[in-house]
Amino acid sequence: MIAKKFRLPMGNFRAFPSQTLKSSSFLVKFHSNRLNYNRFGVTISAKVEPKSTRRHFFKRLFFDAIKNWPPLGKDFLIIVQANISYVPPETVKSEIHLIGQKIQSL
């Protein structure tokens, strides 16, 4: 998991216009913040994965993959889609890495 400082307050995210990047198994919405570090939030609905243990597994997977992203001063919200249960974790990590590279180039 990540420190509380780097967690995104989910309620405030809707107030700002955001850019969106889509992967085959998740969606990343992001916008700039006034901080020198990134903040992250991962949303996995119970409709996507009914068992909370699996939802927490995927949250940890995302947080482990994004902890090495350079500080860009942005807020990131990752919305997981229903097909995540059928995708191998290595594929998810590689997709996260590709999305991170796209965001750095923007």
CSV table of C-alpha atoms in Angstrom, one decimal:
chain,number,residue,atom,x,y,z
A,1,MET,CA,0.0,0.0,0.0
A,2,ILE,CA,1.0,3.6,-0.3
A,3,ALA,CA,1.2,6.3,2.4
A,4,LYS,CA,-1.9,8.3,3.2
A,5,LYS,CA,-0.2,11.4,1.7
A,6,PHE,CA,-0.3,9.8,-1.7
A,7,ARG,CA,-3.9,8.6,-1.6
A,8,LEU,CA,-6.4,10.5,-3.6
A,9,PRO,CA,-9.5,12.0,-1.8
A,10,MET,CA,-12.1,10.5,-4.1
A,11,GLY,CA,-14.9,13.0,-3.3
A,12,ASN,CA,-12.9,15.9,-4.7
A,13,PHE,CA,-11.9,14.3,-8.0
A,14,ARG,CA,-15.2,15.1,-9.8
A,15,ALA,CA,-14.8,18.8,-9.3
A,16,PHE,CA,-11.8,19.1,-11.7
A,17,PRO,CA,-11.8,18.4,-15.5
A,18,SER,CA,-9.7,15.5,-16.3
A,19,GLN,CA,-8.0,13.7,-19.1
A,20,THR,CA,-8.6,10.0,-19.8
A,21,LEU,CA,-6.5,7.1,-21.0
A,22,LYS,CA,-8.0,3.7,-21.6
A,23,SER,CA,-6.4,0.3,-21.4
A,24,SER,CA,-8.1,-3.1,-22.1
A,25,SER,CA,-8.8,-3.7,-18.4
A,26,PHE,CA,-8.9,-0.3,-16.7
A,27,LEU,CA,-9.4,3.4,-17.3
A,28,VAL,CA,-7.1,6.1,-15.9
A,29,LYS,CA,-8.4,9.7,-15.3
A,30,PHE,CA,-5.9,12.3,-14.3
A,31,HIS,CA,-5.5,16.0,-13.8
A,32,SER,CA,-2.8,18.2,-12.3
A,33,ASN,CA,-2.8,19.2,-8.7
A,34,ARG,CA,-0.9,21.9,-6.8
A,35,LEU,CA,1.4,19.5,-5.1
A,36,ASN,CA,4.9,18.3,-5.9
A,37,TYR,CA,3.8,14.6,-5.8
A,38,ASN,CA,1.3,12.3,-7.4
A,39,ARG,CA,-1.9,11.1,-5.6
A,40,PHE,CA,-3.5,7.8,-6.6
A,41,GLY,CA,-7.0,6.2,-6.2
A,42,VAL,CA,-8.2,2.8,-7.4
A,43,THR,CA,-11.9,2.1,-7.7
A,44,ILE,CA,-13.0,-1.5,-8.1
A,45,SER,CA,-16.7,-2.1,-8.0
A,46,ALA,CA,-18.3,-5.1,-6.3
A,47,LYS,CA,-19.9,-5.8,-9.6
A,48,VAL,CA,-16.5,-6.2,-11.2
A,49,GLU,CA,-15.2,-8.6,-8.4
A,50,PRO,CA,-17.7,-9.7,-5.8
A,51,LYS,CA,-15.0,-11.0,-3.3
A,52,SER,CA,-13.3,-8.3,-1.3
A,53,THR,CA,-10.1,-10.3,-1.1
A,54,ARG,CA,-9.8,-10.2,-4.9
A,55,ARG,CA,-10.6,-6.5,-5.0
A,56,HIS,CA,-7.8,-5.8,-2.4
A,57,PHE,CA,-5.4,-8.1,-4.4
A,58,PHE,CA,-6.0,-5.9,-7.5
A,59,LYS,CA,-5.7,-2.7,-5.5
A,60,ARG,CA,-2.3,-3.8,-4.1
A,61,LEU,CA,-1.3,-4.9,-7.6
A,62,PHE,CA,-2.0,-1.4,-9.0
A,63,PHE,CA,-0.3,0.4,-6.1
A,64,ASP,CA,2.8,-1.8,-6.4
A,65,ALA,CA,3.0,-1.0,-10.1
A,66,ILE,CA,2.5,2.8,-9.8
A,67,LYS,CA,4.8,3.5,-6.8
A,68,ASN,CA,7.8,3.9,-9.1
A,69,TRP,CA,6.1,6.6,-11.3
A,70,PRO,CA,8.1,9.9,-11.2
A,71,PRO,CA,6.4,12.8,-9.4
A,72,LEU,CA,4.4,14.7,-12.0
A,73,GLY,CA,2.2,16.7,-9.6
A,74,LYS,CA,-1.0,14.9,-10.8
A,75,ASP,CA,-4.0,13.2,-9.3
A,76,PHE,CA,-4.8,9.7,-10.8
A,77,LEU,CA,-8.0,7.8,-10.5
A,78,ILE,CA,-7.9,4.2,-11.9
A,79,ILE,CA,-11.3,2.7,-12.6
A,80,VAL,CA,-11.1,-1.1,-13.1
A,81,GLN,CA,-13.3,-2.8,-15.6
A,82,ALA,CA,-15.1,-6.1,-15.4
A,83,ASN,CA,-12.6,-8.2,-17.4
A,84,ILE,CA,-9.7,-7.7,-14.9
A,85,SER,CA,-10.4,-11.1,-13.3
A,86,TYR,CA,-9.4,-12.9,-16.5
A,87,VAL,CA,-6.2,-10.9,-17.2
A,88,PRO,CA,-2.9,-12.2,-15.8
A,89,PRO,CA,-1.3,-9.9,-13.2
A,90,GLU,CA,1.9,-9.6,-15.4
A,91,THR,CA,-0.3,-8.2,-18.2
A,92,VAL,CA,-1.9,-5.7,-15.9
A,93,LYS,CA,1.5,-4.5,-14.7
A,94,SER,CA,2.8,-4.1,-18.3
A,95,GLU,CA,-0.4,-2.1,-19.2
A,96,ILE,CA,0.1,0.1,-16.2
A,97,HIS,CA,3.7,0.7,-17.3
A,98,LEU,CA,2.6,1.6,-20.8
A,99,ILE,CA,0.0,4.1,-19.5
A,100,GLY,CA,2.6,5.6,-17.2
A,101,GLN,CA,4.9,6.2,-20.2
A,102,LYS,CA,2.0,7.8,-22.2
A,103,ILE,CA,1.2,10.1,-19.3
A,104,GLN,CA,4.9,11.2,-19.0
A,105,SER,CA,4.9,12.1,-22.7
A,106,LEU,CA,1.8,14.3,-22.4
